[in-house]
Structures are given as structure tokens and as C-alpha cells.
CSV table of C-alpha atoms in Angstrom, one decimal:
chain,number,residue,atom,x,y,z
A,368,MET,CA,93.9,70.0,-100.5
A,369,ALA,CA,90.7,68.7,-98.9
A,370,GLU,CA,90.9,65.2,-100.4
A,371,LYS,CA,94.1,64.6,-98.4
A,372,GLU,CA,92.6,65.3,-95.0
A,373,GLY,CA,92.0,61.6,-94.2
A,374,SER,CA,88.9,59.8,-93.3
A,375,ALA,CA,87.4,58.3,-90.1
A,376,VAL,CA,89.3,57.8,-86.9
A,377,PRO,CA,92.5,55.8,-87.6
A,378,PRO,CA,93.2,52.9,-85.2
A,379,GLN,CA,96.2,54.6,-83.6
A,380,ALA,CA,94.0,57.6,-82.7
A,381,LYS,CA,91.1,55.7,-81.0
A,382,GLY,CA,92.5,56.7,-77.5
A,383,SER,CA,92.6,60.4,-78.3
A,384,TRP,CA,89.2,60.2,-79.9
A,385,GLY,CA,87.8,58.7,-76.7
A,386,SER,CA,89.4,61.4,-74.6
A,387,PHE,CA,88.0,64.0,-76.9
A,388,LEU,CA,84.4,62.6,-76.5
A,389,LYS,CA,84.8,62.7,-72.7
A,390,SER,CA,86.0,66.3,-72.8
A,391,ILE,CA,83.0,67.2,-75.0
A,392,ALA,CA,80.6,65.7,-72.5
A,393,SER,CA,82.0,67.7,-69.6
A,394,PHE,CA,82.6,71.0,-71.6
A,395,ASN,CA,80.6,74.1,-70.6
A,396,GLY,CA,80.1,76.7,-73.4
A,397,ASP,CA,80.2,76.8,-77.1
A,398,LEU,CA,81.9,73.6,-78.5
A,399,SER,CA,83.2,75.5,-81.5
A,400,SER,CA,85.9,76.9,-79.3
A,401,MET,CA,87.3,73.5,-78.4
A,402,THR,CA,90.5,72.1,-79.8
A,403,ALA,CA,89.8,68.9,-81.8
A,404,PRO,CA,92.2,66.0,-82.4
A,405,ALA,CA,94.3,66.3,-85.5
A,406,PHE,CA,92.5,63.7,-87.5
A,407,ILE,CA,89.1,65.5,-87.1
A,408,LEU,CA,90.4,68.9,-88.2
A,409,SER,CA,89.4,70.2,-91.6
A,410,THR,CA,91.6,72.4,-93.9
A,411,THR,CA,88.5,74.4,-94.9
A,412,SER,CA,87.3,77.5,-93.2
A,413,LEU,CA,83.6,78.0,-92.5
A,414,THR,CA,83.5,81.0,-94.8
A,415,GLU,CA,83.8,78.5,-97.7
A,416,PHE,CA,80.6,76.8,-96.6
A,417,SER,CA,78.5,79.6,-98.2
A,418,SER,CA,79.4,78.1,-101.6
A,419,TYR,CA,77.3,75.0,-101.0
A,420,TRP,CA,74.1,77.1,-101.7
A,421,THR,CA,74.9,77.2,-105.4
A,422,GLU,CA,76.9,74.2,-106.7
A,423,HIS,CA,74.0,73.6,-109.1
A,424,PRO,CA,73.6,77.1,-110.7
A,425,SER,CA,71.0,75.9,-113.3
A,426,ILE,CA,68.7,74.8,-110.5
A,427,PHE,CA,69.4,78.0,-108.6
A,428,VAL,CA,68.2,80.2,-111.5
A,429,ALA,CA,65.4,77.9,-112.8
A,430,PRO,CA,62.6,79.6,-110.9
A,431,ALA,CA,63.2,82.8,-112.8
A,432,ALA,CA,61.9,81.2,-116.0
A,433,GLU,CA,58.6,80.0,-114.5
A,434,LYS,CA,55.6,82.4,-114.8
A,435,ASP,CA,53.2,80.5,-112.4
A,436,PRO,CA,53.9,81.6,-108.8
A,437,ALA,CA,53.0,78.2,-107.2
A,438,ARG,CA,55.2,76.3,-109.7
A,439,ARG,CA,57.9,78.9,-109.1
A,440,ALA,CA,57.7,78.4,-105.4
A,441,ALA,CA,58.0,74.6,-106.0
A,442,LEU,CA,61.1,75.2,-108.1
A,443,VAL,CA,62.6,77.2,-105.2
A,444,LEU,CA,61.8,74.3,-102.9
A,445,LYS,CA,63.6,72.0,-105.4
A,446,TRP,CA,66.7,74.2,-105.4
A,447,PHE,CA,66.8,74.3,-101.6
A,448,LEU,CA,66.4,70.6,-101.2
A,449,SER,CA,69.2,70.0,-103.8
A,450,THR,CA,71.6,72.0,-101.7
A,451,LEU,CA,71.2,69.9,-98.6
A,452,LYS,CA,73.5,67.1,-99.6
A,453,GLN,CA,76.3,69.5,-100.6
A,454,GLN,CA,75.8,71.6,-97.4
A,455,TYR,CA,75.6,68.7,-94.9
A,456,ALA,CA,76.9,65.4,-96.4
A,457,SER,CA,79.4,66.1,-99.1
A,458,ARG,CA,82.3,66.4,-96.6
A,459,SER,CA,81.7,63.2,-94.8
A,460,GLU,CA,81.2,61.3,-98.1
A,461,LYS,CA,84.4,62.7,-99.5
A,462,LEU,CA,86.6,62.4,-96.4
A,463,GLY,CA,85.1,59.5,-94.5
A,464,SER,CA,83.7,61.6,-91.7
A,465,GLU,CA,82.6,65.1,-90.8
A,466,LYS,CA,85.5,67.4,-90.0
A,467,LYS,CA,85.8,70.4,-87.7
A,468,PRO,CA,86.2,73.4,-90.0
A,469,LEU,CA,88.6,76.2,-89.3
A,470,ASN,CA,87.0,79.1,-87.3
A,471,PRO,CA,87.1,82.2,-89.5
A,472,PHE,CA,88.7,85.4,-88.3
A,473,LEU,CA,86.9,88.8,-88.5
A,474,GLY,CA,87.1,90.2,-92.0
A,475,GLU,CA,88.0,86.8,-93.6
A,476,LEU,CA,86.8,86.7,-97.2
A,477,PHE,CA,85.9,83.9,-99.7
A,478,LEU,CA,85.3,85.0,-103.3
A,479,GLY,CA,84.5,82.9,-106.3
A,480,LYS,CA,82.2,82.2,-109.3
A,481,TRP,CA,80.6,79.4,-111.2
A,482,GLU,CA,80.5,79.5,-115.0
A,483,ASP,CA,78.3,77.1,-116.9
A,484,GLN,CA,75.1,77.0,-119.0
A,485,ALA,CA,73.4,79.3,-116.5
A,486,GLY,CA,76.0,82.0,-117.2
A,487,THR,CA,78.1,83.5,-114.4
A,488,THR,CA,77.0,83.1,-110.8
A,489,GLN,CA,79.1,85.0,-108.3
A,490,LEU,CA,79.8,84.5,-104.6
A,491,VAL,CA,81.0,86.9,-101.8
A,492,SER,CA,81.3,85.4,-98.3
A,493,GLU,CA,82.6,87.4,-95.4
A,494,GLN,CA,83.1,86.8,-91.7
A,495,VAL,CA,81.3,89.8,-90.3
A,496,SER,CA,81.6,89.0,-86.6
A,497,HIS,CA,84.0,86.9,-84.5
A,498,HIS,CA,82.2,87.1,-81.1
A,499,PRO,CA,79.8,85.6,-81.9
A,500,PRO,CA,81.1,84.0,-85.1
A,501,VAL,CA,78.8,85.1,-88.0
A,502,THR,CA,79.3,84.5,-91.7
A,503,ALA,CA,77.4,86.7,-94.3
A,504,TYR,CA,77.1,85.9,-98.0
A,505,SER,CA,75.7,87.2,-101.2
A,506,ILE,CA,75.3,85.0,-104.4
A,507,TRP,CA,73.9,86.3,-107.6
A,508,ASN,CA,73.3,85.6,-111.3
A,509,SER,CA,72.7,88.9,-113.1
A,510,GLN,CA,71.8,87.2,-116.4
A,511,HIS,CA,68.8,85.5,-114.8
A,512,GLY,CA,68.1,88.2,-112.2
A,513,VAL,CA,68.3,85.8,-109.2
A,514,ARG,CA,70.2,86.7,-106.0
A,515,LEU,CA,70.6,85.2,-102.6
A,516,GLN,CA,71.9,86.9,-99.5
A,517,GLY,CA,72.0,85.8,-95.8
A,518,TYR,CA,74.0,85.3,-92.7
A,519,ASN,CA,74.3,82.6,-90.1
A,520,ALA,CA,75.8,81.7,-86.8
A,521,GLN,CA,76.0,78.3,-85.1
A,522,LYS,CA,75.6,77.5,-81.5
A,523,ALA,CA,76.9,74.0,-80.6
A,524,SER,CA,76.2,72.1,-77.3
A,525,PHE,CA,76.4,68.6,-76.0
A,526,SER,CA,73.5,66.5,-74.8
A,527,SER,CA,73.9,62.8,-75.7
A,528,THR,CA,75.5,64.1,-78.9
A,529,ILE,CA,76.7,67.3,-80.5
A,530,ASN,CA,73.7,69.5,-81.2
A,531,VAL,CA,74.0,72.6,-83.5
A,532,LYS,CA,71.4,75.3,-83.7
A,533,GLN,CA,71.8,77.4,-86.8
A,534,ILE,CA,70.9,81.1,-86.2
A,535,GLY,CA,70.2,83.4,-89.1
A,536,HIS,CA,68.4,83.2,-92.4
A,537,ALA,CA,68.7,83.7,-96.2
A,538,THR,CA,66.5,85.6,-98.6
A,539,LEU,CA,66.1,84.9,-102.3
A,540,HIS,CA,65.0,87.6,-104.8
A,541,ILE,CA,63.8,87.0,-108.3
A,542,ASP,CA,63.9,90.3,-110.3
A,543,ALA,CA,61.4,89.4,-113.0
A,544,TYR,CA,58.6,89.1,-110.5
A,545,ASP,CA,60.0,91.4,-107.8
A,546,GLU,CA,59.5,88.4,-105.6
A,547,ASP,CA,61.2,87.5,-102.3
A,548,TYR,CA,61.6,84.2,-100.4
A,549,LEU,CA,62.6,83.9,-96.8
A,550,ILE,CA,64.6,80.7,-96.1
A,551,THR,CA,65.0,79.5,-92.5
A,552,LEU,CA,67.8,77.1,-91.4
A,553,PRO,CA,67.4,73.6,-90.0
A,554,SER,CA,68.9,72.5,-86.7
A,555,LEU,CA,71.3,69.6,-86.8
A,556,HIS,CA,73.2,67.1,-84.7
A,557,ILE,CA,76.1,64.8,-85.2
A,558,GLU,CA,75.6,61.1,-85.5
A,559,GLY,CA,78.4,58.4,-85.5
A,560,LEU,CA,80.4,59.9,-82.6
A,561,ILE,CA,80.9,56.6,-80.8
A,562,SER,CA,81.9,54.8,-84.0
A,563,GLY,CA,84.4,57.5,-84.8
A,564,SER,CA,82.8,58.3,-88.2
A,565,PRO,CA,80.7,61.4,-87.5
A,566,TYR,CA,78.1,62.7,-89.9
A,567,VAL,CA,75.4,65.4,-89.9
A,568,GLU,CA,71.8,64.6,-89.4
A,569,LEU,CA,69.2,67.3,-89.7
A,570,ASN,CA,66.3,67.6,-87.3
A,571,GLY,CA,63.2,69.7,-86.7
A,572,SER,CA,61.7,71.8,-89.4
A,573,SER,CA,62.6,74.7,-91.7
A,574,TYR,CA,60.5,77.0,-93.9
A,575,ILE,CA,60.6,78.8,-97.2
A,576,THR,CA,57.9,81.5,-97.5
A,577,SER,CA,57.3,83.8,-100.4
A,578,SER,CA,56.0,87.3,-101.0
A,579,SER,CA,53.6,85.8,-103.6
A,580,GLY,CA,51.7,83.9,-100.9
A,581,TYR,CA,53.2,80.3,-100.8
A,582,THR,CA,55.0,78.5,-98.0
A,583,ALA,CA,57.0,75.3,-98.0
A,584,LYS,CA,57.6,73.4,-94.8
A,585,ILE,CA,60.4,70.8,-94.6
A,586,ASP,CA,60.5,68.3,-91.8
A,587,TYR,CA,63.7,66.3,-91.1
A,588,SER,CA,64.2,63.0,-89.5
A,589,GLY,CA,67.1,60.5,-89.1
A,590,LYS,CA,67.6,56.8,-89.0
A,591,GLY,CA,64.8,55.2,-86.9
A,592,TRP,CA,63.4,51.9,-86.1
A,593,VAL,CA,60.7,52.2,-88.8
A,594,SER,CA,62.6,53.8,-91.8
A,595,GLY,CA,66.0,52.4,-91.2
A,596,LYS,CA,67.4,55.2,-93.4
A,597,LYS,CA,69.3,58.4,-92.4
A,598,ASN,CA,68.9,61.9,-93.7
A,599,ARG,CA,65.2,61.8,-94.4
A,600,PHE,CA,62.8,64.6,-95.2
A,601,SER,CA,59.2,65.3,-96.0
A,602,ALA,CA,58.1,68.6,-97.6
A,603,SER,CA,54.8,70.3,-98.4
A,604,LEU,CA,54.0,73.5,-100.3
A,605,TYR,CA,50.8,75.3,-99.6
A,606,PRO,CA,49.1,78.7,-99.7
A,607,THR,CA,50.5,80.6,-96.7
A,608,GLY,CA,48.3,80.2,-93.7
A,609,ASN,CA,46.5,77.1,-95.1
A,610,GLU,CA,48.9,74.2,-94.3
A,611,LYS,CA,46.2,71.6,-95.0
A,612,ASP,CA,45.7,72.7,-98.6
A,613,VAL,CA,48.9,71.1,-100.0
A,614,ILE,CA,49.7,71.8,-103.6
A,615,TYR,CA,53.0,70.0,-104.0
A,616,SER,CA,54.7,67.5,-101.7
A,617,GLY,CA,58.0,65.5,-101.6
A,618,GLU,CA,59.8,63.0,-99.4
A,619,GLY,CA,62.8,60.8,-99.4
A,620,GLN,CA,66.5,61.0,-98.4
A,621,TRP,CA,68.1,64.4,-99.1
A,622,ILE,CA,71.4,62.5,-99.9
A,623,ASP,CA,69.7,60.4,-102.5
A,624,LYS,CA,67.3,60.9,-105.4
A,625,TRP,CA,63.9,62.3,-104.6
A,626,ALA,CA,60.9,63.9,-106.3
A,627,ILE,CA,58.3,66.7,-105.8
A,628,LYS,CA,54.8,65.6,-106.8
A,629,ASP,CA,51.5,67.3,-107.5
A,630,ALA,CA,49.6,66.6,-104.3
A,631,LYS,CA,46.3,66.0,-106.1
A,632,ASN,CA,47.1,63.8,-109.1
A,633,LYS,CA,50.5,62.5,-107.7
A,634,SER,CA,52.3,63.3,-111.0
A,635,THR,CA,56.0,64.2,-110.7
A,636,PHE,CA,56.6,67.9,-111.0
A,637,ALA,CA,60.3,67.9,-110.4
A,638,SER,CA,63.0,65.5,-109.4
A,639,HIS,CA,66.6,65.4,-108.4
A,640,ASP,CA,69.3,62.7,-108.4
A,641,PRO,CA,72.6,63.8,-107.0
A,642,SER,CA,74.4,60.9,-108.6
A,643,THR,CA,73.6,62.1,-112.1
A,644,THR,CA,73.3,65.9,-111.5
A,645,LYS,CA,76.8,67.0,-111.5
A,646,THR,CA,78.0,70.0,-109.5
A,647,THR,CA,79.6,73.0,-111.3
A,648,PRO,CA,83.2,73.6,-110.0
A,649,LEU,CA,83.7,76.9,-108.2
A,650,THR,CA,86.4,79.1,-109.7
A,651,VAL,CA,88.6,80.8,-107.1
A,652,ALA,CA,91.7,82.9,-107.8
A,653,PRO,CA,95.0,81.2,-107.3
A,654,VAL,CA,96.3,81.5,-103.8
A,655,ALA,CA,99.2,83.6,-104.8
A,656,GLU,CA,96.8,86.2,-106.4
A,657,GLN,CA,94.4,86.3,-103.4
A,658,ASP,CA,94.2,89.1,-100.9
A,659,ASP,CA,95.8,88.4,-97.5
A,660,PHE,CA,92.3,88.3,-96.0
A,661,GLU,CA,91.0,85.6,-98.4
A,662,SER,CA,90.5,82.2,-96.7
A,663,ARG,CA,92.8,79.9,-98.7
A,664,ARG,CA,95.7,82.3,-98.6
A,665,ALA,CA,95.2,83.3,-95.0
A,666,TRP,CA,95.0,79.7,-93.8
A,667,LYS,CA,97.4,78.0,-96.3
A,668,LYS,CA,100.2,77.3,-93.7
A,669,VAL,CA,97.7,76.0,-91.2
A,670,ALA,CA,96.1,73.8,-93.9
A,671,ASP,CA,99.4,72.5,-95.1
A,672,ALA,CA,100.4,71.5,-91.6
A,673,ILE,CA,97.0,69.7,-91.0
A,674,VAL,CA,97.5,67.7,-94.2
A,675,LYS,CA,101.0,66.7,-92.9
A,676,GLY,CA,99.6,65.8,-89.5
A,677,ASP,CA,102.0,68.3,-88.0
A,678,MET,CA,100.0,69.6,-85.0
A,679,ASP,CA,102.9,71.7,-83.6
A,680,THR,CA,103.1,73.8,-86.8
A,681,THR,CA,99.3,73.8,-87.0
A,682,SER,CA,99.1,75.3,-83.5
A,683,ALA,CA,101.9,77.8,-84.1
A,684,GLU,CA,100.5,79.1,-87.4
A,685,LYS,CA,97.0,79.4,-85.9
A,686,SER,CA,98.4,81.3,-83.0
A,687,ILE,CA,100.1,83.8,-85.5
A,688,ILE,CA,96.7,84.5,-87.1
A,689,GLU,CA,94.9,84.7,-83.7
A,690,ASN,CA,97.5,87.0,-82.2
A,691,ARG,CA,97.4,89.3,-85.2
A,692,GLN,CA,93.7,89.5,-84.8
A,693,ARG,CA,93.9,90.4,-81.1
A,694,GLU,CA,96.4,93.1,-81.9
A,695,MET,CA,94.1,94.6,-84.5
A,696,ARG,CA,91.1,94.6,-82.1
A,697,LYS,CA,93.3,96.3,-79.4
A,698,GLN,CA,94.3,99.0,-81.9
A,699,GLU,CA,90.7,99.5,-83.0
A,700,GLN,CA,89.6,99.9,-79.4
A,701,ALA,CA,92.4,102.4,-78.7
A,702,ASP,CA,91.3,104.4,-81.8
A,703,GLY,CA,87.7,104.3,-80.9
A,704,ARG,CA,86.6,102.6,-84.1
A,705,GLU,CA,85.3,99.2,-85.3
A,706,TRP,CA,86.5,96.9,-88.0
A,707,GLU,CA,85.0,98.0,-91.3
A,708,ARG,CA,83.4,95.2,-93.2
A,709,LYS,CA,84.2,95.0,-96.9
A,710,PHE,CA,80.9,93.9,-98.4
A,711,PHE,CA,78.2,93.9,-95.7
A,712,THR,CA,76.7,96.4,-93.3
A,713,ARG,CA,75.0,95.9,-89.9
A,714,THR,CA,71.4,97.3,-89.8
A,715,ASP,CA,68.7,97.4,-87.1
A,716,LYS,CA,65.9,96.3,-89.4
A,717,SER,CA,65.2,94.3,-92.6
A,718,PRO,CA,61.8,95.0,-94.1
A,719,VAL,CA,61.8,92.0,-96.4
A,720,PHE,CA,62.6,89.7,-93.5
A,721,GLU,CA,60.1,91.3,-91.2
A,722,ARG,CA,57.3,91.0,-93.7
A,723,LEU,CA,57.9,87.3,-94.4
A,724,ALA,CA,59.2,86.1,-91.0
A,725,ALA,CA,55.9,86.9,-89.3
A,726,LYS,CA,54.2,84.2,-91.5
A,727,VAL,CA,56.4,81.4,-90.1
A,728,GLY,CA,57.2,82.7,-86.6
A,729,GLU,CA,60.8,83.4,-87.3
A,730,LYS,CA,62.8,85.9,-85.3
A,731,THR,CA,65.9,87.9,-86.3
A,732,ASN,CA,67.8,86.9,-83.1
A,733,GLU,CA,70.1,89.9,-83.8
A,734,SER,CA,71.5,89.6,-80.2
A,735,LEU,CA,72.9,86.2,-81.2
A,736,THR,CA,74.4,87.4,-84.5
A,737,ASN,CA,75.8,90.8,-83.5
A,738,GLY,CA,73.1,92.5,-85.6
A,739,ILE,CA,71.2,92.1,-88.8
A,740,TRP,CA,73.6,91.9,-91.8
A,741,ILE,CA,72.8,93.0,-95.4
A,742,PHE,CA,74.8,93.1,-98.6
A,743,ASP,CA,76.0,96.7,-99.2
A,744,GLN,CA,76.0,97.7,-102.9
A,745,ASP,CA,78.3,100.8,-102.3
A,746,LYS,CA,80.9,98.8,-100.4
A,747,ALA,CA,80.9,96.0,-103.0
A,748,SER,CA,81.5,98.5,-105.7
A,749,ALA,CA,84.4,100.1,-103.8
A,750,ALA,CA,85.9,96.7,-102.9
A,751,LYS,CA,85.9,95.6,-106.5
A,752,SER,CA,89.3,97.1,-107.2
A,753,PRO,CA,91.4,95.9,-104.2
A,754,PHE,CA,90.2,92.3,-104.5
A,755,HIS,CA,89.0,91.0,-107.9
A,756,PRO,CA,88.0,93.0,-110.9
A,757,ASP,CA,85.4,90.4,-111.9
A,758,VAL,CA,83.4,90.8,-108.7
A,759,ASN,CA,80.5,92.7,-110.3
A,760,PRO,CA,77.9,93.3,-107.6
A,761,PRO,CA,74.1,93.3,-108.4
A,762,ILE,CA,71.9,96.2,-107.7
A,763,TYR,CA,70.1,95.6,-104.4
A,764,VAL,CA,67.1,97.6,-103.5
A,765,GLN,CA,66.3,97.2,-99.8
A,766,LYS,CA,62.6,97.5,-99.4
């Protein structure tokens, strides 16, 4: 479906693209609520974006086999860096430009699994809030005892270009060492607006800090007068609190091959080449077998209309979904109840996050994400029957 979405701005659409840019520049509020031109619309919902964390399952589980905590932290850094191209560049490379994803509705689900030499790695992604939009996810590989959970929101604004602040975080747990990692999210902006071929550029810094006492800092930069290359990063791993005592370092373009090296002897510890490291396909149930709340079934008529370039039908089908959601919210309000999430629960504190966040100055920002969201073992077990019998949730112990 996605491959048919098109590419950059077609010649006949240059006028509407220019009008869209002008409307962005004068728009007040969150840009995600704007209606984009047909050629820039994606057939994919934001709930599917959680899958980009684990398209290389073997890299995801590799830290579990490493006994040395510093080397293990470096392997976590490798895994994180290997996800960046999939998360932020795979769509523009495949489609010719970045597309505006579909805004998920409250309760929307995306379920899937990867099966390869790493065993079975499972994914649950759920839209846990609509105002503000927040997606929560849990990804786990029970065979290797590795699990990731997190949630994020995005706040988009315009100042010379489209700027997106990612709000939220992810935590990675490795059972064998009872070890946790807090992963913060980079900010980003959109380049290529004037040319009509938008792509994502990361900026600022993000961190990965572990309960075993190591922190990785990743700095991002774009195409400049000196480097002349886009999508650049530099990373360093050091004992937490001692940033000058670098143990491992890496730099390069996160869309291309790169290496992590021993900071002292400069030997290569780990490397990654996306052109030779193939992704593992995500297995998703056929649309006809999906629940009504699963993304691809819920948005199928909208996606089909986008592919055809039929904006009247696109708008009409989106309105059906949106109006149904409004009626559900009205009924819930009348009944004095709130929508019950299937896999996640809102909480007022997260001990793992609080312990690690203080080391890198990260805040929960729960007012911007409608709370702190954690994977709920009991809910996942109960949801197993109505959705997919092969969704086997891991045992989470919230500490």
C-alpha cells in the first residue's frame, strides 16, 4: 500500500504546495491538526511508527548476551543508532519525500511480530490519548529477556521550517542483569520544504542512561557549510557523571554506515551498515482478521482513497471515523466514565524513570502526555483473547 503513495511534489501540484507552505507560516497552534495536500498525505497511521524500534531484532536482543556492563551499554547504543534510519529516513527514501501520517484515534491499535534468528519479537502499540495525541508501545523478546516500553507525543510548530519536539521516553530492560536503560527522544525539523521534497533532520541531543552506571550522549547535526552531509551524529559513552572519561565513541551519518570505536585505542567495537543489514519484515494479521480498532483495518477506506488521489472520499471516510469518535466521547462523558485502554495504564509515577531521569535532567512532562503510561500485564493478558491469540505479554515488574 505505502509504496503507491507517490513521491515528491508533482509539477501539477506546485501551486497547492506553495499555498500549503504559506498557510503553515501563518498557522497558530499544533501543525498536526492541519489538513495537508493530497500528495503529502501518508496511508500509514502514527501508531505503526512504534515498529521502527525493532526492525533489526538481532541487534535489539544482542546486549543480553554481553556480560560486561560497559560493552553492554555500547551495544544498546548501537541498537538505538541502528533504529534512526528506519524511524526518520525510511519513508522519504521509499516515497521520495516525508509524508504526513494519519492522526490516530483514541484506542487505535497496531499489533505485530518479527520472526527470525532472534526468535519471536512482539509489538503492541496503542493510542492512549487523543488530546494531546500520545502513542504508547511495548516490544519484547521473551527468549532473550529483552523488553522495551515507552510513549511519545509530538508538538509541531513553524519557525523558518517545521519543528517537532518529541515528548516522552522509552525504557529498555534486560532480564539477565535486571538492568534498565532510559532513552530520551531527539527533536527534529523538516528540511526540503521549499524544494517540495521534505525530509527529517534531527537536532539537539538525546541520552541513553543505564542503571549499571553508564550514559551515552548523542549529538545531532544537519547539512552545513563544513560537513556538506545531512543526518550526522556524534556519540560518546562514559561513566555516568563523568562525561570527559569517554569509553566508546562514534560518529557519521545515521542514514549510512558508521562504527563505534574504543576511545583509547581507536579499535572498532561495533559497526552498522544499513545497506547490508537487512530489516526483518513485520508480520501483521490480514486486514480481514483484524479487530475494528486495529490501524490498517480502521483506516483501510481512507488509505485506499489516498492511493487513488480521491480526496473527496478521503475526507468523507475520515469524517466517519472522527464523528464516531466524537459520539463515543460524548457517551462516555454522559456515563461519567473514561475510555478504557486495552494494554496500558496511566500512572502518576514511574520509579525506573525517576531514578534514571535525574542523571540526564529529563522530566516526565506528564501534563503534555496526559499522564505517565506503562504497559499493564493484567490488561494484556485479558486482551489476548479478543485480539490475537499469539500476543503473549511478558511479565513486567514495576520497581
